[in-house]
């Protein structure tokens, strides 16, 4: 793909994402026509349709956009940093690392303002990521080691989370819905609360695209090009966890988006790290928005959590990647 | 991958086995004698010999003993399933709970619990008739289905151990997400029961559970003589094993099925108890060295001991709000597993 085509691809994805958001305004328990949606969108009139669009569907769709973008950029950074195509916030344990302490805070420290949750999530996500990275030697070990390390960390944390939920009793229903991952009932305040974290992640990744790109080389080569690994590795890892820390308190764990979006982006072969990041972010936003529309329209009058939909999309992508053997399967023969 | 073959050659004392039976009996005794309710030693002895007060009889014969029996059987299931899976995938840290079998059982039990709620709701307001006795069977079915998916994938992937494990991880993650999603969407009144089961617990397990598990335990142990030689050969690389006359695909399938049946039935009875299947076989191999038969035997004994002691610890530490065995094994198992992962791979 030439840079021009890459621009075009990103443009198309952005247009598709905008269309998906528009579609999200129409679909739900009450279906709106395009004219109605456009009318109330441009001139809110306080009637039921207007309220539906402005206080329920629009913030929710935009939250899905921001969430998808954040997860995708995190997945992109993690995959590059570990040179492991299977890395993503879910597999490396970052998501459960962010989610488990938030559940604990919610249950044991209920007076803590939710404004602190992203910070709690950041600390937890970083701790979990560090553990997984320690196990898999900086993620540079075999893909299996990273995956098993991350899954072990996740299993451990989810055992703790389940136990805490068990102790919580009746309250656990709302926590569980959050734990399933989704955007039901998310408002403007949720969106604004998540947005800074996503923006820092995306802008940071774009600004540091050269450094991130260098991690695709071996450690030796990166060091040879003058990259201070001891400084940049932890910094880039923090950058990867930041968007997840924003998404987790709002949407809970939404699995496999961080894995799938960068891979689809790479399949299109854009030229250059910046384009890859841009395309991943756009695709992540698109995937989650579409998944959210599915989640609230296929099982009416109930809502499915978005986490189910993304898992059902992302799981096969993961298996396809493994099957295609396009992984750096070092040591498989042994 | 450094598999079972990379174990130090010199550590194979056969006396290890009798030496471990003593702690096993001690832990069994401890599990009978200790508990939230304080029963003097004499009374326990009286109950065990057929006498004793009614209350003591109830606590020991109807609460502690069935619970211990279920725990022992489940422990054997988990550890043996892990051992078999580790041997055939030649991955020292494979485990049914890492590879989707547990999650498959979890999903089907979840569906079962939610579904029966819907069956009962219209007619009667009482949910007491919920046929909880069917839970293990539901878990078994789901675990086997998940195992079947992994089995099919395994053949499509050319029996590559790495790919099978990775696909198992993905299948497990998808099934887990779907289970949590269903609980969140449809859970309502049943959430607490599902959570209780999800945390992997021996709480309120009756003789029914032990009786449910027993045939599978017997079948699993009974298969051991049949799969013993293939298992031993599967420790080697595929070409070497083939040259010793191993029918790889066929034997691989048999061992995988036995492993899935053991794991799925245990998850059905007590819920997902993670890490036992990874840690115990590893520990057994560490103790047994190159002695294959000893490591297999130790896996079985240590599996039973681990779950019995873990459950006892959860009962004593938690007191009224007891800590589920799944949480105990996760808290103790996870650090061990991470250390092993770093060391062995």
XYZ file of C-alpha atoms in Angstrom:
679
model
C 0.000 0.000 0.000
C 1.378 3.375 -0.935
C 1.016 6.189 1.608
C -1.782 7.529 -0.506
C -3.666 4.261 -0.400
C -3.011 4.096 3.324
C -4.604 7.522 3.734
C -7.519 6.302 1.690
C -7.867 3.149 3.811
C -7.885 5.143 7.037
C -10.406 7.534 5.504
C -12.670 4.643 4.554
C -12.479 3.122 8.008
C -13.291 6.476 9.620
C -16.271 6.926 7.291
C -17.421 3.397 8.109
C -17.091 4.120 11.825
C -19.147 7.322 11.454
C -21.784 5.380 9.525
C -21.767 2.734 12.269
C -22.322 5.410 14.905
C -25.203 6.775 12.830
C -26.650 3.287 12.509
C -26.291 2.934 16.254
C -28.619 5.921 16.656
C -31.357 4.163 14.707
C -31.219 0.683 16.221
C -32.526 -0.413 19.577
C -35.721 -1.220 21.432
C -37.368 1.555 19.412
C -36.183 1.846 15.834
C -35.890 5.356 14.467
C -36.007 6.374 10.842
C -33.014 8.091 9.310
C -34.885 11.384 8.916
C -36.063 11.383 12.520
C -32.578 10.596 13.799
C -31.002 13.317 11.682
C -33.682 15.830 12.625
C -33.320 15.345 16.384
C -29.569 15.113 16.063
C -29.362 18.524 14.395
C -32.196 20.121 16.356
C -32.848 18.460 19.702
C -36.432 19.154 20.723
C -36.814 17.438 24.072
C -39.248 14.880 22.729
C -38.794 11.162 23.291
C -36.799 10.567 20.094
C -34.495 13.418 20.912
C -33.899 12.121 24.417
C -33.332 8.660 23.016
C -30.697 9.898 20.599
C -28.980 12.492 22.735
C -28.920 10.926 26.189
C -28.929 7.215 25.402
C -27.682 6.241 21.997
C -25.167 8.903 21.018
C -23.039 8.828 24.206
C -23.201 5.070 24.186
C -22.054 4.790 20.575
C -19.288 7.305 21.123
C -18.176 5.426 24.230
C -17.969 2.317 22.060
C -15.836 4.270 19.567
C -13.483 5.475 22.270
C -13.360 2.077 23.934
C -12.583 0.269 20.719
C -9.910 2.783 19.804
C -8.275 2.457 23.220
C -8.259 -1.337 23.186
C -6.914 -1.438 19.641
C -4.042 0.921 20.316
C -3.176 -1.008 23.455
C -3.188 -4.269 21.515
C -1.041 -2.770 18.782
C 1.577 -1.549 21.238
C 1.636 -4.826 23.154
C 2.032 -6.885 19.988
C 4.878 -4.734 18.785
C 6.585 -4.452 22.130
C 6.608 -8.218 22.644
C 7.048 -9.038 18.941
C 4.310 -11.509 19.733
C 1.311 -11.497 17.403
C -0.930 -13.008 20.068
C -0.417 -10.256 22.606
C -3.403 -8.151 23.548
C -4.727 -6.643 26.777
C -6.806 -9.743 27.470
C -4.179 -12.396 26.765
C -1.414 -10.596 28.657
C -3.588 -10.220 31.754
C -3.684 -6.408 31.575
C -7.485 -6.320 31.426
C -8.026 -8.626 34.389
C -5.281 -6.761 36.189
C -7.255 -3.561 35.711
C -10.654 -5.075 36.434
C -9.940 -7.082 39.610
C -8.741 -4.180 41.801
C -11.628 -2.029 40.555
C -14.076 -4.709 41.715
C -12.267 -4.855 45.054
C -12.422 -1.066 45.409
C -16.095 -1.033 44.516
C -16.858 -3.641 47.158
C -14.440 -2.871 49.980
C -13.859 0.868 49.574
C -17.270 2.014 48.353
C -16.604 5.627 49.389
C -13.776 5.889 46.877
C -14.817 8.174 44.028
C -15.084 6.375 40.681
C -12.786 9.087 39.342
C -9.962 7.100 40.914
C -10.880 3.855 39.214
C -8.740 4.454 36.113
C -5.750 5.004 38.378
C -6.538 1.832 40.291
C -6.941 0.067 36.958
C -3.661 1.495 35.708
C -1.801 0.248 38.760
C -3.414 -3.188 38.563
C -2.948 -3.487 34.826
C 0.706 -2.533 35.123
C 1.259 -5.018 37.919
C -0.352 -7.825 35.929
C 1.511 -6.894 32.741
C 4.809 -6.790 34.605
C 4.140 -10.225 36.028
C 3.307 -11.680 32.621
C 6.351 -9.998 31.113
C 8.566 -11.263 33.889
C 7.339 -14.795 33.302
C 7.862 -14.597 29.545
C 11.150 -12.734 29.766
C 9.936 -9.378 28.573
C 7.431 -10.983 26.261
C 10.323 -12.006 24.069
C 10.014 -15.649 24.979
C 7.863 -18.015 23.018
C 4.283 -17.049 22.237
C 3.121 -19.924 24.394
C 4.942 -18.620 27.423
C 3.349 -15.199 27.132
C -0.092 -16.700 26.573
C 0.157 -19.173 29.462
C 1.651 -16.531 31.734
C -1.134 -14.090 30.934
C -3.854 -16.704 31.253
C -2.456 -17.833 34.611
C -2.462 -14.265 35.870
C -6.015 -13.867 34.568
C -7.198 -17.133 36.145
C -5.744 -16.081 39.465
C -7.373 -12.659 39.308
C -10.697 -13.999 38.157
C -10.750 -16.491 41.035
C -10.260 -13.540 43.398
C -12.903 -11.501 41.569
C -15.437 -14.348 41.717
C -14.817 -14.750 45.427
C -15.277 -11.028 46.045
C -18.520 -11.136 44.053
C -19.606 -14.115 46.130
C -18.996 -12.135 49.321
C -20.867 -9.151 47.911
C -24.149 -10.981 47.525
C -27.067 -9.143 45.907
C -24.932 -6.239 44.710
C -23.040 -8.613 42.461
C -25.629 -8.488 39.673
C -24.659 -5.008 38.504
C -20.968 -5.829 38.911
C -21.428 -8.920 36.794
C -22.995 -6.981 33.988
C -20.024 -4.688 34.023
C -17.701 -7.708 34.135
C -19.295 -9.080 30.996
C -18.132 -6.003 29.128
C -20.493 -3.567 27.518
C -21.810 -0.077 27.052
C -25.400 -0.375 28.199
C -26.535 2.816 29.902
C -23.230 4.595 29.433
C -23.677 8.361 29.524
C -21.789 11.443 28.441
C -20.002 11.532 31.771
C -18.758 7.983 31.210
C -17.506 9.033 27.812
C -15.689 12.136 29.031
C -14.237 10.157 31.859
C -12.737 7.584 29.525
C -11.765 9.912 26.696
C -8.577 11.451 28.126
C -7.085 8.003 28.672
C -7.896 6.885 25.164
C -6.569 10.127 23.694
C -3.327 9.878 25.637
C -2.937 6.323 24.386
C -3.628 7.110 20.740
C -1.732 10.404 20.543
C 1.114 8.927 22.567
C 1.370 5.930 20.248
C 1.325 8.136 17.173
C 3.914 10.492 18.638
C 6.153 7.618 19.653
C 5.534 5.595 16.489
C 9.230 5.561 15.635
C 10.208 4.149 18.994
C 7.359 1.619 18.860
C 8.388 0.677 15.333
C 11.926 0.025 16.513
C 10.655 -2.624 18.918
C 9.670 -4.676 15.904
C 13.379 -5.283 15.408
C 15.249 -7.454 17.827
C 16.428 -5.927 21.087
C 19.958 -5.960 19.728
C 19.056 -4.084 16.585
C 16.960 -1.553 18.488
C 19.799 -0.936 20.908
C 22.164 -0.660 17.953
C 20.012 2.083 16.528
C 20.486 4.001 19.735
C 17.289 3.100 21.560
C 17.652 3.090 25.310
C 15.750 -0.116 26.023
C 15.882 0.240 29.798
C 14.074 3.555 29.524
C 11.711 2.982 26.642
C 10.443 -0.522 27.372
C 8.755 0.388 30.640
C 7.516 3.692 29.203
C 5.933 2.019 26.191
C 4.427 -0.652 28.424
C 2.818 2.082 30.543
C 1.557 3.688 27.350
C -0.040 0.364 26.399
C -1.816 0.046 29.743
C -3.105 3.659 29.905
C -6.001 3.259 27.447
C -7.062 -0.012 29.088
C -7.118 1.760 32.449
C -9.602 4.202 30.921
C -11.747 1.619 29.169
C -11.920 -0.957 31.988
C -13.850 1.135 34.558
C -16.409 2.172 31.929
C -16.890 -0.891 29.761
C -15.379 -3.753 31.744
C -13.341 -6.351 29.918
C -14.104 -6.354 26.195
C -12.100 -9.266 24.884
C -10.134 -9.814 21.694
C -10.586 -6.345 20.143
C -7.004 -5.430 20.927
C -5.936 -8.634 19.239
C -8.102 -8.523 16.131
C -7.966 -4.851 15.119
C -4.177 -4.586 14.653
C -4.138 -7.864 12.739
C -6.826 -6.790 10.326
C -4.948 -3.514 9.931
C -1.737 -5.365 9.132
C -3.492 -7.586 6.626
C -4.153 -4.411 4.634
C -0.403 -3.727 4.667
C -0.327 0.001 5.198
C 3.097 1.568 4.819
C 4.614 2.672 8.080
C 3.958 2.347 11.792
C 1.883 5.534 11.948
C -0.573 4.285 9.360
C -0.759 0.905 11.053
C -1.617 2.558 14.342
C -4.185 4.815 12.684
C -5.812 1.946 10.858
C -5.841 -0.243 13.998
C -7.477 2.519 16.016
C -10.138 3.077 13.353
C -10.844 -0.629 13.010
C -11.028 -1.081 16.779
C -13.584 1.709 17.002
C -15.541 0.238 14.103
C -15.539 -3.309 15.502
C -16.741 -2.305 18.955
C -19.405 0.049 17.604
C -20.798 -2.646 15.342
C -20.555 -5.234 18.139
C -22.469 -2.863 20.401
C -25.226 -2.488 17.811
C -25.483 -6.268 17.568
C -25.452 -6.603 21.324
C -28.513 -4.454 21.745
C -30.511 -5.604 18.765
C -30.194 -9.386 18.388
C -31.775 -10.442 21.679
C -34.479 -7.812 22.098
C -35.901 -6.904 24.526
C -32.782 -7.961 26.413
C -29.277 -6.731 25.855
C -26.306 -8.962 25.405
C -23.019 -7.711 26.769
C -20.660 -6.521 24.040
C -17.996 -8.798 25.500
C -19.845 -11.858 24.154
C -19.972 -10.472 20.634
C -16.331 -9.432 20.491
C -15.265 -12.768 21.949
C -17.276 -14.615 19.327
C -15.640 -12.511 16.605
C -12.168 -12.383 18.099
C -11.802 -16.008 19.188
C -11.947 -17.372 15.640
C -9.538 -14.628 14.509
C -7.124 -15.809 17.162
C -7.484 -19.430 16.088
C -7.090 -18.435 12.461
C -3.850 -16.642 13.304
C -2.550 -19.681 15.140
C -3.612 -21.983 12.339
C -2.108 -19.888 9.597
C 1.143 -20.339 11.403
C 2.125 -16.762 10.652
C 3.337 -16.530 14.204
C 6.935 -16.383 15.063
C 6.741 -19.887 16.394
C 10.297 -20.066 17.586
C 11.096 -23.296 19.311
C 8.000 -25.108 18.156
C 10.037 -27.864 16.594
C 11.756 -28.719 19.822
C 9.748 -26.969 25.024
C 11.466 -28.729 27.833
C 8.948 -31.400 28.654
C 8.912 -34.197 31.118
C 12.145 -35.481 29.605
C 14.179 -32.684 31.158
C 13.837 -33.972 34.674
C 16.949 -34.675 36.718
C 17.852 -38.302 36.238
C 19.142 -39.088 39.690
C 16.084 -38.256 41.776
C 14.049 -41.432 41.634
C 13.709 -42.898 45.105
C 10.936 -45.474 45.097
C 10.497 -45.093 48.870
C 9.004 -41.709 48.042
C 5.669 -43.329 47.530
C 5.184 -44.983 50.933
C 6.647 -41.861 52.523
C 3.861 -39.855 50.939
C 1.068 -42.192 51.877
C 1.636 -41.286 55.532
C 0.979 -37.554 55.016
C -1.972 -38.495 52.825
C -3.539 -40.475 55.661
C -2.710 -37.697 58.114
C -4.388 -35.096 55.924
C -7.424 -37.307 55.587
C -7.591 -37.646 59.377
C -7.176 -33.898 59.796
C -10.017 -33.250 57.356
C -12.281 -35.539 59.361
C -11.339 -34.240 62.785
C -11.039 -30.521 62.108
C -13.786 -28.166 61.114
C -15.814 -25.139 62.084
C -17.809 -27.255 64.512
C -15.591 -28.468 67.343
C -16.069 -32.155 67.881
C -13.855 -33.856 70.485
C -11.616 -36.630 69.216
C -13.448 -39.261 71.250
C -16.799 -38.337 69.709
C -15.339 -38.516 66.206
C -13.952 -41.944 66.956
C -17.332 -42.991 68.312
C -19.077 -41.818 65.149
C -16.602 -43.597 62.931
C -17.129 -46.853 64.804
C -20.884 -46.627 64.466
C -21.967 -44.801 67.622
C -21.878 -41.191 68.745
C -24.397 -38.401 69.217
C -26.863 -37.568 66.473
C -25.417 -34.122 65.852
C -21.869 -35.397 65.574
C -23.034 -38.169 63.285
C -24.760 -35.636 61.051
C -21.728 -33.381 60.834
C -19.244 -36.140 60.193
C -21.181 -38.659 58.142
C -23.373 -36.306 56.129
C -21.250 -33.179 55.841
C -17.541 -33.834 56.278
C -17.125 -37.322 54.865
C -19.032 -36.843 51.591
C -17.227 -33.583 51.136
C -13.859 -35.245 51.701
C -14.736 -38.125 49.389
C -15.840 -35.736 46.633
C -12.676 -33.702 47.172
C -10.412 -36.741 46.941
C -12.042 -37.937 43.737
C -12.069 -34.470 42.186
C -8.433 -33.991 43.166
C -7.493 -37.238 41.450
C -9.458 -36.186 38.384
C -7.879 -32.759 38.091
C -4.305 -33.837 38.677
C -4.500 -36.924 36.479
C -6.189 -34.971 33.676
C -3.421 -32.387 33.872
C -0.757 -35.077 33.848
C -2.193 -36.752 30.762
C -2.657 -33.483 28.922
C 0.855 -32.358 29.765
C 2.303 -35.575 28.495
C 0.534 -35.611 25.151
C 0.954 -31.909 24.386
C 4.540 -32.177 25.573
C 3.894 -28.945 27.421
C 4.707 -29.192 31.126
C 2.125 -26.546 31.982
C -0.899 -27.666 30.024
C -4.053 -28.073 32.039
C -7.759 -28.544 31.364
C -8.469 -25.198 33.015
C -6.060 -23.434 30.677
C -7.393 -25.185 27.612
C -11.103 -24.594 27.576
C -12.449 -27.796 29.109
C -13.270 -26.106 32.428
C -14.750 -23.132 30.647
C -16.911 -25.403 28.503
C -18.241 -27.110 31.617
C -18.789 -23.717 33.224
C -20.771 -22.500 30.247
C -23.037 -25.535 30.140
C -23.681 -25.443 33.883
C -24.504 -21.749 33.564
C -26.924 -22.438 30.727
C -28.418 -25.306 32.702
C -28.997 -23.164 35.791
C -30.455 -20.289 33.803
C -32.559 -22.519 31.619
C -34.141 -24.474 34.466
C -35.079 -21.184 36.110
C -37.101 -20.388 33.035
C -38.739 -23.771 32.982
C -39.859 -23.457 36.571
C -40.803 -19.793 36.683
C -44.143 -19.818 34.825
C -45.793 -22.657 36.743
C -44.588 -22.236 40.282
C -42.859 -19.482 42.193
C -40.622 -21.879 43.993
C -37.218 -22.623 42.570
C -36.496 -25.307 45.132
C -37.245 -28.094 42.677
C -34.302 -27.070 40.580
C -32.693 -30.406 39.783
C -29.263 -29.549 41.119
C -28.374 -33.228 40.992
C -28.120 -32.868 37.213
C -25.437 -30.206 37.482
C -22.478 -32.578 37.266
C -23.949 -34.187 34.164
C -24.435 -30.777 32.581
C -20.857 -29.844 33.403
C -19.610 -33.091 31.977
C -21.483 -32.529 28.720
C -20.133 -28.993 28.279
C -16.601 -29.959 29.151
C -16.675 -32.792 26.669
C -18.055 -30.521 23.956
C -15.257 -28.033 24.540
C -12.793 -30.905 24.577
C -14.262 -32.061 21.268
C -13.732 -28.653 19.706
C -10.126 -28.639 20.854
C -9.781 -32.208 19.608
C -10.992 -31.272 16.123
C -8.786 -28.199 16.087
C -5.861 -30.320 17.202
C -6.142 -32.506 14.138
C -6.656 -29.575 11.807
C -3.546 -28.048 13.301
C -1.476 -31.133 12.676
C -1.231 -32.113 16.347
C 1.233 -29.333 17.041
C 1.419 -29.034 20.819
C 1.959 -25.286 20.759
C -0.960 -24.605 18.467
C -3.285 -26.901 20.379
C -2.460 -25.121 23.605
C -2.901 -21.666 22.099
C -6.218 -22.628 20.511
C -7.335 -24.110 23.811
C -6.560 -20.788 25.461
C -8.656 -18.965 22.855
C -11.558 -21.413 23.064
C -11.472 -21.076 26.847
C -11.520 -17.281 26.689
C -14.480 -17.245 24.293
C -16.487 -19.736 26.349
C -15.730 -17.824 29.537
C -16.865 -14.538 27.979
C -20.083 -16.127 26.781
C -20.756 -17.659 30.215
C -20.217 -14.363 32.031
C -22.333 -12.613 29.408
C -25.215 -15.036 29.877
C -25.048 -14.706 33.652
C -25.083 -10.938 33.338
C -27.903 -10.895 30.834
C -30.164 -13.568 32.264
C -28.790 -14.277 35.733
C -31.204 -12.411 38.040
C -32.148 -14.666 40.924
C -29.643 -17.370 40.152
C -26.502 -15.268 40.196
C -25.426 -16.227 43.684
C -25.772 -19.954 43.071
C -23.857 -19.697 39.810
C -21.124 -17.622 41.434
C -20.851 -20.089 44.269
C -20.367 -22.839 41.735
C -18.077 -20.713 39.541
C -15.592 -20.201 42.356
C -14.981 -23.951 42.566
C -16.269 -25.151 45.883
C -16.827 -28.320 47.867
C -19.444 -26.572 49.980
C -22.503 -28.739 50.621
C -21.258 -31.585 48.468
C -23.158 -34.737 49.314
C -22.601 -38.419 48.755
C -24.437 -37.928 45.472
C -21.503 -35.997 44.115
C -19.002 -38.622 45.146
C -21.196 -41.325 43.655
C -21.473 -39.326 40.453
C -17.699 -39.023 40.194
C -16.797 -42.567 41.170
C -17.552 -44.349 37.865
C -15.444 -41.798 36.011
C -12.624 -42.196 38.502
C -12.762 -45.950 38.084
C -12.899 -45.650 34.299
C -10.010 -43.145 34.248
C -7.827 -45.221 36.542
C -8.868 -48.348 34.694
C -7.640 -46.873 31.428
C -4.193 -46.320 32.889
C -2.840 -49.806 32.113
C -4.105 -49.391 28.562
C -2.575 -45.982 27.978
C 0.494 -46.555 30.106
C 2.827 -47.526 27.287
C 1.635 -44.896 24.818
C 1.917 -42.293 27.584
C 5.476 -43.306 28.265
C 6.287 -43.110 24.562
C 4.508 -39.787 24.187
C 7.133 -38.314 26.456
C 9.519 -38.590 23.560
C 9.432 -36.644 20.349
C 6.957 -37.915 17.803
C 9.470 -39.590 15.437
C 11.170 -41.389 18.312
C 7.822 -42.499 19.711
C 6.733 -43.702 16.279
C 9.893 -45.730 15.888
C 8.960 -47.526 19.122
C 5.670 -48.441 17.519
C 3.413 -45.643 18.735
C 0.273 -45.136 16.645
C 0.442 -41.442 17.347
C -2.929 -40.133 16.198
C -4.891 -42.980 17.689
C -3.129 -43.035 21.040
C -3.134 -39.264 21.224
C -6.911 -39.323 20.805
C -7.464 -41.913 23.511
C -5.343 -40.058 26.061
C -6.979 -36.738 25.184
C -10.444 -38.236 25.642
C -9.582 -39.801 29.006
C -8.153 -36.474 30.137
C -11.231 -34.537 29.031
C -13.649 -36.970 30.674
C -11.759 -36.774 33.977
C -11.560 -32.988 33.940
C -15.088 -32.344 32.728
C -16.743 -34.650 35.261
C -14.768 -33.075 38.091
C -15.645 -29.544 36.988
C -19.240 -30.667 36.794
C -19.191 -31.862 40.384
C -17.188 -29.158 42.160
C -16.791 -26.297 39.680
C -13.587 -25.050 38.118
C -10.694 -25.666 40.526
C -7.729 -24.216 38.742
C -4.013 -24.930 39.026
C -4.299 -28.356 40.699
C -3.905 -29.968 37.289
C -0.756 -27.995 36.559
C 1.028 -27.845 39.862
C 0.463 -31.367 41.159
C 1.852 -33.309 38.169
C 4.795 -30.967 38.070
C 5.510 -31.537 41.721
C 5.113 -35.291 41.238
C 7.623 -35.341 38.382
C 9.998 -33.244 40.414
C 9.831 -35.784 43.239
C 9.817 -38.902 41.080
C 12.529 -37.969 38.640
C 12.667 -40.252 35.642
C 10.574 -42.946 37.242
C 7.471 -42.703 35.101
C 5.257 -45.040 37.089
C 6.159 -43.324 40.348
C 5.390 -39.887 38.945
C 1.990 -41.116 37.787
C 1.235 -42.624 41.182
C 2.417 -39.531 43.016
C 0.237 -37.374 40.794
C -2.821 -39.327 41.894
C -1.982 -39.275 45.607
C -0.879 -35.647 45.668
C -3.963 -34.558 43.739
C -6.202 -36.066 46.386
C -4.109 -34.621 49.222
C -3.940 -31.125 47.691
C -7.679 -30.765 47.280
C -8.423 -32.267 50.704
C -5.962 -29.976 52.471
C -6.943 -26.961 50.376
C -10.567 -27.444 51.257
C -9.703 -27.912 54.923
C -7.701 -24.683 54.838
C -10.601 -22.851 53.205
C -13.022 -24.187 55.808
C -10.828 -23.247 58.759
C -9.598 -19.881 57.491
C -12.964 -18.643 56.321
C -14.931 -19.962 59.312
C -18.602 -19.105 58.609
C -17.866 -17.559 55.205
C -15.653 -20.358 54.050
C -13.153 -19.772 51.272
C -13.907 -21.919 48.211
C -11.257 -24.449 47.271
C -10.956 -22.820 43.843
C -9.833 -19.586 45.488
C -7.425 -21.403 47.812
C -5.752 -23.238 44.933
C -5.630 -20.045 42.852
C -3.984 -18.071 45.643
C -1.391 -20.750 46.326
C -1.109 -22.121 42.830
C -0.693 -18.960 40.803
C 2.642 -17.826 42.269
C 3.999 -21.368 41.982
C 2.818 -21.649 38.406
C 4.318 -18.323 37.385
C 7.631 -19.304 38.908
C 7.480 -22.645 37.089
C 6.578 -20.961 33.817
C 9.556 -18.711 34.077
C 11.874 -21.520 35.056
C 10.821 -24.289 32.733
C 10.150 -22.614 29.416
